[in-house]
Short mmCIF file of C-alpha atoms and ligand atoms in Angstrom, two decimals:
data_model
loop_
_atom_site.label_atom_id
_atom_site.label_comp_id
_atom_site.label_asym_id
_atom_site.label_seq_id
_atom_site.Cartn_x
_atom_site.Cartn_y
_atom_site.Cartn_z
CA MET A 8 30.99 25.43 5.31
CA PRO A 9 30.99 22.38 7.62
CA LYS A 10 34.12 20.26 7.71
CA LYS A 11 34.08 17.43 5.17
CA LEU A 12 34.54 13.87 6.44
CA TRP A 13 37.13 13.45 3.65
CA GLY A 14 38.41 17.02 3.25
CA THR A 15 42.10 16.53 4.13
CA ARG A 16 42.92 14.51 1.04
CA PHE A 17 41.72 17.32 -1.17
CA ALA A 18 44.26 19.80 -2.45
CA ARG A 19 41.59 22.41 -3.00
CA GLN A 20 38.16 23.19 -1.68
CA THR A 21 35.28 21.76 -3.65
CA SER A 22 33.31 24.24 -5.67
CA ALA A 23 30.17 25.62 -4.06
CA LEU A 24 28.33 24.23 -7.07
CA THR A 25 29.63 20.73 -6.32
CA ASP A 26 28.65 21.04 -2.68
CA LYS A 27 25.14 22.07 -3.58
CA PHE A 28 24.79 19.52 -6.33
CA THR A 29 25.98 16.55 -4.30
CA SER A 30 24.25 17.34 -1.03
CA SER A 31 21.33 15.18 0.09
CA ILE A 32 20.57 17.01 3.34
CA ALA A 33 17.44 18.52 1.84
CA TYR A 34 15.84 15.09 1.66
CA ASP A 35 17.67 12.65 3.91
CA GLN A 36 16.87 14.57 7.13
CA ARG A 37 14.16 12.14 7.96
CA LEU A 38 16.82 9.48 8.52
CA ALA A 39 18.24 11.40 11.50
CA LYS A 40 16.63 9.28 14.19
CA TYR A 41 17.80 6.01 12.67
CA ASP A 42 21.25 7.38 11.99
CA ILE A 43 21.64 8.28 15.66
CA LEU A 44 20.25 5.00 16.97
CA GLY A 45 22.60 3.11 14.64
CA SER A 46 25.53 5.25 15.80
CA ILE A 47 24.70 4.66 19.46
CA ALA A 48 24.75 0.88 18.92
CA HIS A 49 27.96 1.16 16.93
CA ALA A 50 29.69 3.32 19.56
CA ARG A 51 28.63 0.98 22.36
CA MET A 52 30.10 -1.95 20.45
CA LEU A 53 33.37 -0.05 19.75
CA GLY A 54 33.68 0.71 23.47
CA ARG A 55 32.82 -2.81 24.60
CA LYS A 56 35.38 -4.29 22.19
CA LYS A 57 37.96 -1.68 23.31
CA ILE A 58 38.35 -0.57 19.71
CA ILE A 59 37.91 2.90 21.17
CA ALA A 60 38.32 3.90 24.81
CA PRO A 61 35.14 3.06 26.76
CA LYS A 62 35.03 6.59 28.16
CA ASP A 63 35.03 7.99 24.62
CA ALA A 64 32.24 5.60 23.72
CA ALA A 65 30.30 6.76 26.76
CA SER A 66 30.78 10.39 25.82
CA ILE A 67 29.73 9.72 22.21
CA ILE A 68 26.61 7.92 23.39
CA ARG A 69 25.72 10.73 25.78
CA GLY A 70 26.18 13.29 23.02
CA LEU A 71 24.15 11.27 20.53
CA LYS A 72 21.33 10.79 23.02
CA SER A 73 21.03 14.49 23.56
CA ILE A 74 21.01 15.09 19.78
CA LEU A 75 18.32 12.44 19.49
CA GLN A 76 16.17 14.33 21.99
CA ASP A 77 16.46 17.45 19.84
CA VAL A 78 15.58 15.48 16.73
CA LEU A 79 12.53 13.92 18.36
CA LYS A 80 11.38 17.29 19.70
CA GLY A 81 11.82 18.84 16.28
CA ALA A 82 14.42 21.19 17.76
CA PHE A 83 17.41 19.90 15.79
CA LYS A 84 18.74 22.54 13.39
CA TYR A 85 19.65 20.83 10.15
CA ASP A 86 22.57 22.44 8.41
CA PRO A 87 21.51 23.16 4.82
CA LYS A 88 25.18 23.20 3.88
CA ALA A 89 25.89 19.69 5.21
CA GLU A 90 26.75 17.01 2.67
CA ASP A 91 24.19 14.64 4.12
CA ILE A 92 22.46 13.74 7.36
CA HIS A 93 25.36 11.51 8.45
CA SER A 94 27.88 14.35 8.16
CA ASN A 95 25.47 16.78 9.78
CA ILE A 96 25.07 14.66 12.90
CA GLN A 97 28.79 13.94 13.06
CA GLU A 98 29.51 17.67 12.92
CA VAL A 99 26.99 18.51 15.64
CA LEU A 100 28.36 15.73 17.81
CA ALA A 101 31.89 17.09 17.43
CA LYS A 102 30.69 20.51 18.52
CA LYS A 103 28.97 18.97 21.51
CA ILE A 104 31.61 16.56 22.85
CA GLY A 105 34.84 17.58 21.14
CA LYS A 106 37.64 15.19 20.08
CA ALA A 107 35.95 11.93 21.15
CA ALA A 108 33.47 12.43 18.30
CA ASP A 109 36.25 11.70 15.82
CA LYS A 110 36.25 8.08 16.98
CA LEU A 111 32.63 7.33 16.09
CA HIS A 112 33.34 6.62 12.45
CA THR A 113 35.88 3.90 13.34
CA ALA A 114 35.16 0.66 11.44
CA ARG A 115 32.28 2.24 9.60
CA SER A 116 31.63 3.93 6.28
CA ARG A 117 28.69 5.98 5.16
CA ASN A 118 28.08 3.15 2.72
CA ASP A 119 27.05 0.66 5.40
CA GLN A 120 25.66 3.48 7.53
CA VAL A 121 23.17 4.66 4.92
CA ALA A 122 22.07 1.10 4.19
CA LEU A 123 21.41 0.62 7.89
CA ASP A 124 19.50 3.89 8.25
CA VAL A 125 17.21 3.18 5.33
CA LYS A 126 16.54 -0.36 6.50
CA MET A 127 15.59 0.90 9.95
CA TYR A 128 13.40 3.59 8.43
CA ILE A 129 11.65 1.11 6.14
CA ARG A 130 11.09 -1.32 8.97
CA GLU A 131 9.22 1.34 10.94
CA GLU A 132 7.29 2.61 7.94
CA ILE A 133 6.12 -0.88 7.03
CA GLY A 134 4.78 -1.24 10.56
CA ASP A 135 2.81 2.01 10.11
CA LEU A 136 1.59 1.03 6.66
CA ALA A 137 0.37 -2.35 7.88
CA GLU A 138 -1.55 -0.60 10.65
CA LEU A 139 -3.11 1.88 8.24
CA LEU A 140 -4.11 -0.99 5.98
CA THR A 141 -5.85 -2.68 8.90
CA LEU A 142 -7.67 0.57 9.69
CA LEU A 143 -8.82 0.86 6.10
CA GLN A 144 -9.98 -2.75 6.10
CA ARG A 145 -11.93 -2.05 9.28
CA ALA A 146 -13.51 1.07 7.76
CA VAL A 147 -14.59 -0.91 4.69
CA LEU A 148 -15.90 -3.71 6.88
CA LYS A 149 -17.93 -1.28 8.99
CA PHE A 150 -19.44 0.28 5.89
CA ALA A 151 -20.15 -3.20 4.52
CA LYS A 152 -21.83 -4.33 7.72
CA SER A 153 -24.07 -1.32 7.96
CA ASN A 154 -25.33 -2.01 4.43
CA SER A 155 -25.40 -5.76 4.65
CA LYS A 156 -28.91 -6.10 3.18
CA VAL A 157 -28.11 -4.22 -0.01
CA ILE A 158 -27.92 -6.11 -3.29
CA ILE A 159 -26.43 -4.42 -6.34
CA PRO A 160 -26.13 -5.35 -9.98
CA GLY A 161 -22.60 -6.65 -10.47
CA TYR A 162 -20.73 -5.73 -13.65
CA THR A 163 -18.28 -7.38 -15.98
CA HIS A 164 -16.92 -5.39 -18.94
CA LEU A 165 -18.81 -2.55 -17.28
CA GLN A 166 -22.00 -4.20 -18.57
CA VAL A 167 -24.70 -5.44 -16.23
CA ALA A 168 -23.83 -9.01 -15.23
CA GLN A 169 -25.42 -10.65 -12.17
CA CYS A 170 -26.71 -9.61 -8.78
CA VAL A 171 -24.22 -9.56 -5.93
CA VAL A 172 -24.47 -8.62 -2.30
CA LEU A 173 -22.85 -5.19 -1.86
CA THR A 174 -20.95 -6.50 1.17
CA HIS A 175 -19.49 -9.24 -1.00
CA HIS A 176 -18.16 -6.62 -3.40
CA LEU A 177 -16.71 -4.60 -0.52
CA LEU A 178 -15.09 -7.65 1.04
CA ALA A 179 -13.27 -8.14 -2.26
CA TYR A 180 -11.44 -4.90 -1.40
CA VAL A 181 -10.62 -6.25 2.05
CA GLU A 182 -9.14 -9.39 0.49
CA SER A 183 -6.85 -7.44 -1.81
CA LEU A 184 -5.72 -5.16 1.01
CA GLU A 185 -4.89 -8.22 3.07
CA ARG A 186 -2.59 -9.46 0.31
CA ASP A 187 -0.97 -6.02 0.22
CA LYS A 188 -0.35 -6.20 3.93
CA SER A 189 1.15 -9.64 3.76
CA ARG A 190 3.38 -8.61 0.84
CA LEU A 191 4.68 -5.66 2.86
CA LEU A 192 5.30 -7.78 5.92
CA SER A 193 7.14 -10.39 3.93
CA ALA A 194 9.32 -7.67 2.35
CA LYS A 195 10.07 -6.50 5.88
CA GLU A 196 11.03 -10.00 6.92
CA ARG A 197 13.37 -10.39 3.93
CA SER A 198 15.11 -7.09 4.57
CA ASP A 199 15.57 -7.75 8.27
CA GLU A 200 19.38 -8.06 7.98
CA MET A 201 21.87 -5.78 9.66
CA PRO A 202 24.53 -4.40 7.26
CA LEU A 203 26.81 -2.46 9.65
CA GLY A 204 30.33 -3.86 9.73
CA ALA A 205 30.52 -4.09 5.93
CA CYS A 206 32.19 -0.66 6.06
CA ALA A 207 33.00 0.70 2.60
CA LEU A 208 32.63 -2.71 0.90
CA SER A 209 35.16 -5.19 2.25
CA GLY A 210 34.66 -5.39 6.01
CA THR A 211 37.32 -4.29 8.47
CA SER A 212 40.50 -5.52 10.15
CA LEU A 213 39.26 -4.15 13.48
CA PRO A 214 37.66 -6.69 15.85
CA VAL A 215 34.05 -5.53 15.53
CA ASP A 216 31.17 -7.46 17.05
CA ARG A 217 28.46 -7.25 14.43
CA GLU A 218 26.25 -9.60 16.40
CA MET A 219 26.15 -7.21 19.31
CA VAL A 220 25.06 -4.35 17.07
CA ARG A 221 22.46 -6.57 15.41
CA LYS A 222 20.93 -7.44 18.76
CA GLU A 223 20.83 -3.88 20.01
CA LEU A 224 19.14 -2.68 16.84
CA GLY A 225 16.67 -5.55 16.83
CA PHE A 226 17.50 -7.07 13.45
CA LYS A 227 16.79 -10.75 12.85
CA ARG A 228 19.94 -11.60 10.94
CA LEU A 229 23.29 -10.20 9.79
CA THR A 230 23.96 -9.55 6.13
CA GLN A 231 26.37 -12.23 4.95
CA ASN A 232 28.42 -10.50 2.28
CA SER A 233 29.99 -7.10 2.83
CA ILE A 234 29.87 -6.21 -0.88
CA ASP A 235 26.21 -7.11 -1.11
CA SER A 236 25.55 -5.22 2.12
CA VAL A 237 26.47 -1.89 0.53
CA SER A 238 25.25 -2.66 -3.01
CA ASP A 239 21.85 -4.11 -2.25
CA ARG A 240 18.80 -1.91 -2.58
CA ASP A 241 16.28 -4.72 -3.04
CA TYR A 242 14.54 -3.66 0.13
CA ILE A 243 13.70 -0.33 -1.50
CA VAL A 244 12.70 -1.82 -4.83
CA GLU A 245 10.57 -4.48 -3.19
CA LEU A 246 8.78 -2.00 -1.00
CA LEU A 247 8.12 0.26 -3.99
CA ALA A 248 6.83 -2.70 -5.99
CA ASP A 249 4.51 -3.64 -3.15
CA LEU A 250 3.33 -0.04 -2.87
CA SER A 251 2.75 0.02 -6.62
CA ILE A 252 0.47 -3.01 -6.40
CA LEU A 253 -1.28 -1.52 -3.39
CA SER A 254 -1.76 1.76 -5.25
CA VAL A 255 -3.43 -0.10 -8.11
CA HIS A 256 -5.87 -1.63 -5.66
CA LEU A 257 -6.59 1.74 -4.09
CA SER A 258 -7.09 3.25 -7.51
CA ARG A 259 -9.54 0.53 -8.53
CA ILE A 260 -11.54 1.04 -5.35
CA ALA A 261 -11.54 4.78 -6.04
CA GLU A 262 -12.70 4.14 -9.59
CA ASP A 263 -15.60 1.97 -8.40
CA LEU A 264 -16.71 4.72 -6.04
CA ILE A 265 -16.32 7.41 -8.69
CA LEU A 266 -18.52 5.42 -11.05
CA TRP A 267 -21.04 4.62 -8.38
CA SER A 268 -21.33 8.29 -7.43
CA THR A 269 -22.20 9.42 -10.96
CA ARG A 270 -25.76 10.42 -11.68
CA GLU A 271 -25.85 7.59 -14.23
CA PHE A 272 -25.10 4.92 -11.62
CA ASN A 273 -26.35 6.74 -8.53
CA PHE A 274 -25.43 3.88 -6.18
CA ILE A 275 -23.81 6.09 -3.56
CA ASP A 276 -23.65 9.60 -2.24
CA ILE A 277 -20.31 10.88 -1.00
CA ASP A 278 -20.65 13.48 1.69
CA PHE A 279 -19.88 17.11 0.78
CA SER A 280 -16.97 17.03 3.19
CA PHE A 281 -15.09 14.74 0.79
CA CYS A 282 -16.04 16.39 -2.50
CA THR A 283 -15.25 19.68 -4.19
CA GLY A 284 -17.19 21.99 -6.44
CA SER A 285 -16.66 23.71 -9.75
CA SER A 286 -15.64 27.32 -10.18
CA ILE A 287 -17.93 27.67 -13.18
CA MET A 288 -20.69 25.05 -12.95
CA PRO A 289 -22.75 25.70 -9.83
CA HIS A 290 -24.44 22.28 -9.87
CA LYS A 291 -21.23 20.28 -9.54
CA LYS A 292 -20.16 18.08 -6.67
CA ASN A 293 -17.05 16.32 -7.82
CA PRO A 294 -15.27 13.30 -6.33
CA ASP A 295 -11.85 14.99 -6.48
CA VAL A 296 -10.46 13.10 -3.49
CA LEU A 297 -11.06 9.81 -5.25
CA GLU A 298 -9.72 11.16 -8.52
CA LEU A 299 -6.49 12.24 -6.85
CA ILE A 300 -6.19 8.81 -5.25
CA ARG A 301 -6.58 7.28 -8.72
CA GLY A 302 -4.15 9.80 -10.15
CA SER A 303 -1.48 9.15 -7.54
CA VAL A 304 -0.79 5.68 -8.91
CA GLY A 305 1.31 7.25 -11.63
CA LYS A 306 3.57 8.93 -9.10
CA ILE A 307 4.15 5.70 -7.21
CA HIS A 308 4.83 3.64 -10.31
CA GLY A 309 7.17 6.41 -11.42
CA ASP A 310 9.01 6.07 -8.12
CA LEU A 311 9.44 2.33 -8.66
CA SER A 312 10.68 2.85 -12.22
CA SER A 313 12.99 5.58 -11.10
CA VAL A 314 14.78 3.33 -8.59
CA LEU A 315 14.88 0.33 -10.91
CA ILE A 316 16.43 2.40 -13.67
CA LEU A 317 18.79 4.03 -11.20
CA LEU A 318 20.16 0.63 -10.22
CA LYS A 319 20.07 -1.14 -13.56
CA GLY A 320 23.45 -0.12 -14.91
CA LEU A 321 25.36 0.22 -11.66
CA PRO A 322 28.41 -1.91 -11.06
CA LEU A 323 28.80 -3.30 -7.55
CA SER A 324 29.26 -1.96 -4.99
CA TYR A 325 28.25 1.49 -3.67
CA ASN A 326 27.85 4.28 -6.19
CA ARG A 327 26.76 7.80 -5.42
CA ASP A 328 23.81 7.36 -7.77
CA MET A 329 22.27 5.42 -4.95
CA GLN A 330 21.74 8.56 -2.96
CA LEU A 331 18.92 9.27 -5.39
CA ASP A 332 16.93 6.27 -4.21
CA LYS A 333 15.63 8.35 -1.32
CA PRO A 334 13.29 10.94 -2.88
CA PRO A 335 11.24 8.29 -4.73
CA LEU A 336 11.18 6.05 -1.67
CA PHE A 337 9.99 8.84 0.61
CA ASN A 338 7.54 10.16 -1.96
CA ALA A 339 5.89 6.77 -2.42
CA ILE A 340 5.58 6.17 1.30
CA ASP A 341 4.19 9.66 1.98
CA THR A 342 1.75 9.41 -0.90
CA ILE A 343 0.40 6.01 0.10
CA LYS A 344 0.07 7.06 3.72
CA SER A 345 -1.93 10.14 2.84
CA ILE A 346 -4.16 8.09 0.53
CA LEU A 347 -4.79 5.52 3.24
CA GLU A 348 -5.59 8.20 5.78
CA ILE A 349 -8.17 9.94 3.63
CA PHE A 350 -9.65 6.68 2.37
CA ILE A 351 -10.27 5.54 5.94
CA ALA A 352 -12.16 8.77 6.65
CA LEU A 353 -14.01 8.73 3.35
CA PHE A 354 -15.52 5.30 3.94
CA GLY A 355 -17.34 6.75 6.95
CA ASN A 356 -18.86 9.40 4.70
CA ILE A 357 -20.61 7.41 2.01
CA VAL A 358 -24.29 6.52 1.98
CA ILE A 359 -25.96 4.02 -0.28
CA GLU A 360 -28.75 5.35 -2.47
CA LYS A 361 -30.96 2.40 -1.60
CA GLU A 362 -33.99 3.32 -3.70
CA ALA A 363 -31.93 3.96 -6.80
CA VAL A 364 -30.02 0.71 -6.38
CA LEU A 365 -33.25 -1.19 -5.85
CA SER A 366 -34.73 0.19 -9.04
CA ARG A 367 -31.86 -1.32 -11.04
CA LEU A 368 -32.63 -4.80 -9.81
CA HIS A 369 -35.72 -5.11 -11.99
CA ASP A 370 -33.51 -5.66 -15.03
CA GLU A 371 -34.18 -9.31 -15.77
CA SER A 372 -30.97 -9.82 -17.67
CA LEU A 373 -29.45 -10.06 -14.19
CA PHE A 374 -31.14 -13.46 -13.85
CA SER A 375 -30.27 -15.06 -17.18
CA VAL A 376 -27.64 -17.34 -15.64
CA ASP A 377 -30.14 -18.41 -12.98
CA LEU A 378 -32.46 -19.56 -15.76
CA VAL A 379 -29.60 -21.39 -17.48
CA GLU A 380 -28.70 -23.15 -14.25
CA TYR A 381 -32.35 -24.02 -13.65
CA LEU A 382 -32.45 -25.85 -16.98
CA ILE A 383 -29.15 -27.57 -16.21
CA ARG A 384 -30.63 -28.82 -12.96
CA LYS A 385 -33.54 -30.14 -15.04
CA GLY A 386 -31.10 -32.23 -17.09
CA LEU A 387 -30.22 -30.03 -20.08
CA SER A 388 -26.67 -29.54 -21.20
CA TYR A 389 -25.09 -26.18 -20.57
CA ARG A 390 -25.09 -25.44 -24.31
CA GLN A 391 -28.80 -26.28 -24.77
CA ALA A 392 -29.73 -24.23 -21.73
CA HIS A 393 -27.66 -21.25 -22.86
CA ASP A 394 -29.28 -21.35 -26.32
CA ILE A 395 -32.80 -21.47 -24.89
CA VAL A 396 -32.28 -18.60 -22.48
CA GLY A 397 -30.39 -16.64 -25.12
CA ARG A 398 -33.43 -16.91 -27.40
CA MET A 399 -35.79 -15.85 -24.61
CA VAL A 400 -33.68 -12.81 -23.79
CA ARG A 401 -33.45 -11.77 -27.43
CA VAL A 402 -37.17 -12.17 -28.15
CA CYS A 403 -38.18 -10.40 -24.94
CA LEU A 404 -35.82 -7.53 -25.64
CA ASP A 405 -37.04 -7.23 -29.25
CA LYS A 406 -40.69 -7.27 -28.23
CA GLY A 407 -40.26 -5.17 -25.11
CA ARG A 408 -41.53 -7.96 -22.88
CA LYS A 409 -40.43 -9.32 -19.52
CA ILE A 410 -39.69 -12.99 -18.88
CA SER A 411 -41.62 -12.78 -15.63
CA GLU A 412 -44.73 -11.77 -17.58
CA LEU A 413 -44.66 -14.72 -19.97
CA SER A 414 -47.47 -17.19 -19.51
CA GLU A 415 -46.68 -20.79 -18.68
CA ALA A 416 -47.64 -21.77 -22.24
CA GLU A 417 -45.26 -19.17 -23.66
CA LEU A 418 -42.51 -20.37 -21.36
CA LYS A 419 -43.04 -23.97 -22.42
CA LYS A 420 -42.51 -22.97 -26.04
CA TYR A 421 -38.92 -22.22 -25.15
CA SER A 422 -38.52 -25.40 -23.12
CA PRO A 423 -41.02 -27.91 -21.71
CA LYS A 424 -38.81 -27.96 -18.61
CA PHE A 425 -40.00 -24.49 -17.67
CA ASP A 426 -42.99 -23.97 -15.44
CA ALA A 427 -44.44 -20.94 -13.68
CA GLY A 428 -42.24 -21.77 -10.68
CA ILE A 429 -39.27 -20.12 -12.35
CA LYS A 430 -40.83 -16.73 -11.75
CA GLY A 431 -40.12 -17.27 -8.09
CA PHE A 432 -36.46 -16.75 -8.63
CA LEU A 433 -36.56 -13.89 -11.08
CA ASN A 434 -35.66 -11.48 -8.33
CA ALA A 435 -32.47 -10.26 -6.74
CA GLU A 436 -32.85 -11.96 -3.38
CA ALA A 437 -33.54 -15.37 -4.87
CA SER A 438 -30.72 -14.86 -7.32
CA VAL A 439 -28.06 -14.16 -4.68
CA ASN A 440 -29.42 -16.91 -2.42
CA LEU A 441 -28.73 -19.38 -5.20
CA LYS A 442 -24.99 -18.58 -5.30
CA SER A 443 -23.99 -20.95 -2.55
CA SER A 444 -20.68 -22.25 -3.93
CA PRO A 445 -17.79 -21.52 -1.54
CA GLY A 446 -16.74 -17.90 -1.99
CA GLY A 447 -20.05 -17.09 -3.70
CA THR A 448 -22.35 -14.17 -3.05
CA SER A 449 -25.16 -15.86 -1.11
CA PRO A 450 -25.98 -13.76 1.96
CA LYS A 451 -25.40 -16.74 4.23
CA LEU A 452 -21.85 -17.15 2.96
CA VAL A 453 -21.20 -13.42 2.99
CA LYS A 454 -22.31 -13.28 6.62
CA LYS A 455 -19.73 -15.94 7.44
CA GLN A 456 -17.10 -13.90 5.62
CA ILE A 457 -17.99 -10.87 7.69
CA LEU A 458 -17.54 -12.90 10.84
CA ARG A 459 -14.22 -14.22 9.57
CA TRP A 460 -12.96 -10.70 8.88
CA GLN A 461 -14.28 -9.34 12.15
CA LYS A 462 -12.23 -11.93 13.94
CA LYS A 463 -9.17 -11.43 11.80
CA LEU A 464 -9.28 -7.65 12.07
CA LYS A 465 -10.24 -7.78 15.74
CA VAL A 466 -13.48 -5.81 15.49
CA SER A 467 -16.81 -6.58 17.12
N1 LIG B 119 24.32 10.53 1.08
C1 LIG B 119 24.82 9.25 0.69
C2 LIG B 119 23.67 8.36 0.22
O1 LIG B 119 22.56 8.69 0.51
C3 LIG B 119 25.51 8.57 1.82
C4 LIG B 119 26.61 7.70 1.44
C5 LIG B 119 27.73 8.43 0.85
N2 LIG B 119 28.87 7.59 0.67
C6 LIG B 119 29.92 8.01 0.01
N3 LIG B 119 30.87 7.16 -0.09
N4 LIG B 119 29.95 9.16 -0.58
O2 LIG B 119 23.86 7.37 -0.43
#
């Protein structure tokens, strides 16, 4: 059993059950790198301020650097019996450099230490997540560009609505992912405060230089209240909330693609390499990757709830409950990263079923609003125009006729404002060309949007 950081005060050994139950080493190992970097900065400061002998500081730093090498190489042997990663590294350091190691924990508590480690971890992860989001945006953009001529029926209420350019639909994904990225980066900015020096909760009587540690670790600011420094977990909650929103976006994209890949829609074909089959039905090619993406949202929202509920009833400041913020945090980050990775690859493995999509564009209900707007341009009120077109649609549907086949005389019965010219825009191209309001689906505007995103995402 490794030596406890607090063992001397205890009259008896803790039960093996307690040790096992309270240990976090099984899941906080991934903080090792940050723990060591934080300790190096702390030791350097202690030496510089002569709080410990500079030669002890130097020896601690040397020892920590060599442990860091092992960690980075994957050669560090985690002790499954350690209480947590902080104790584990302390113990290994003591074995490596002897007595000087005992001075590392001067003017520090695991309470400010763990806050620091997690903040450093999150900072790095947010950088990775932002990069993955950019890669996904680029993959969507590439797919959009290579299908830039395709027009699809757009849906509201999952009922056929109006024609839209496929690229326009895909760029809607890119917009939402951009908001996700900016939310993550702003969470990073808000959490960019260095907590070390808060110690257990009240600060320390020793002459620490928090500013020096802040600079070495590259934080923007210092935390301003030692109690808040060890109590605050907003940076975890905020990240999980941002990941929850992101996961909803990813799930909605997945759902679009699942629908589009059904035989009923038949808008897209997803390559075999990203589908799976059925053990009983030989004909099946199922979009399981997308379904698992959609299904993962529950896990991530569960992680957010889990941390919120964990914190809700806690008095300030540090409570051991807080140790349990790590599994949900790590799970959410790992899950989102694996979703982003596979989504990026999947977008390169979809083809548009152009013929099938084209065949859906003959549905004239797609153009009903174009007819309404035509009449409005001719001076009718919106209500009159809507009534007239509504009647046309109903009669045509009842009689199995098409508006484009009505004679001019028949058209004029609905409104004298109609003439045969309207038939010119009862097609998908004309329909999308008409949508020229800023942000609309006209191909000209969509092309500009592509250029805007190419510039923003640095792709050519
Ligand atoms: N493993 C603990 C955690 O993750 C570290 C802090 C423990 N602090 C303490 N006073 N027991 O929160």
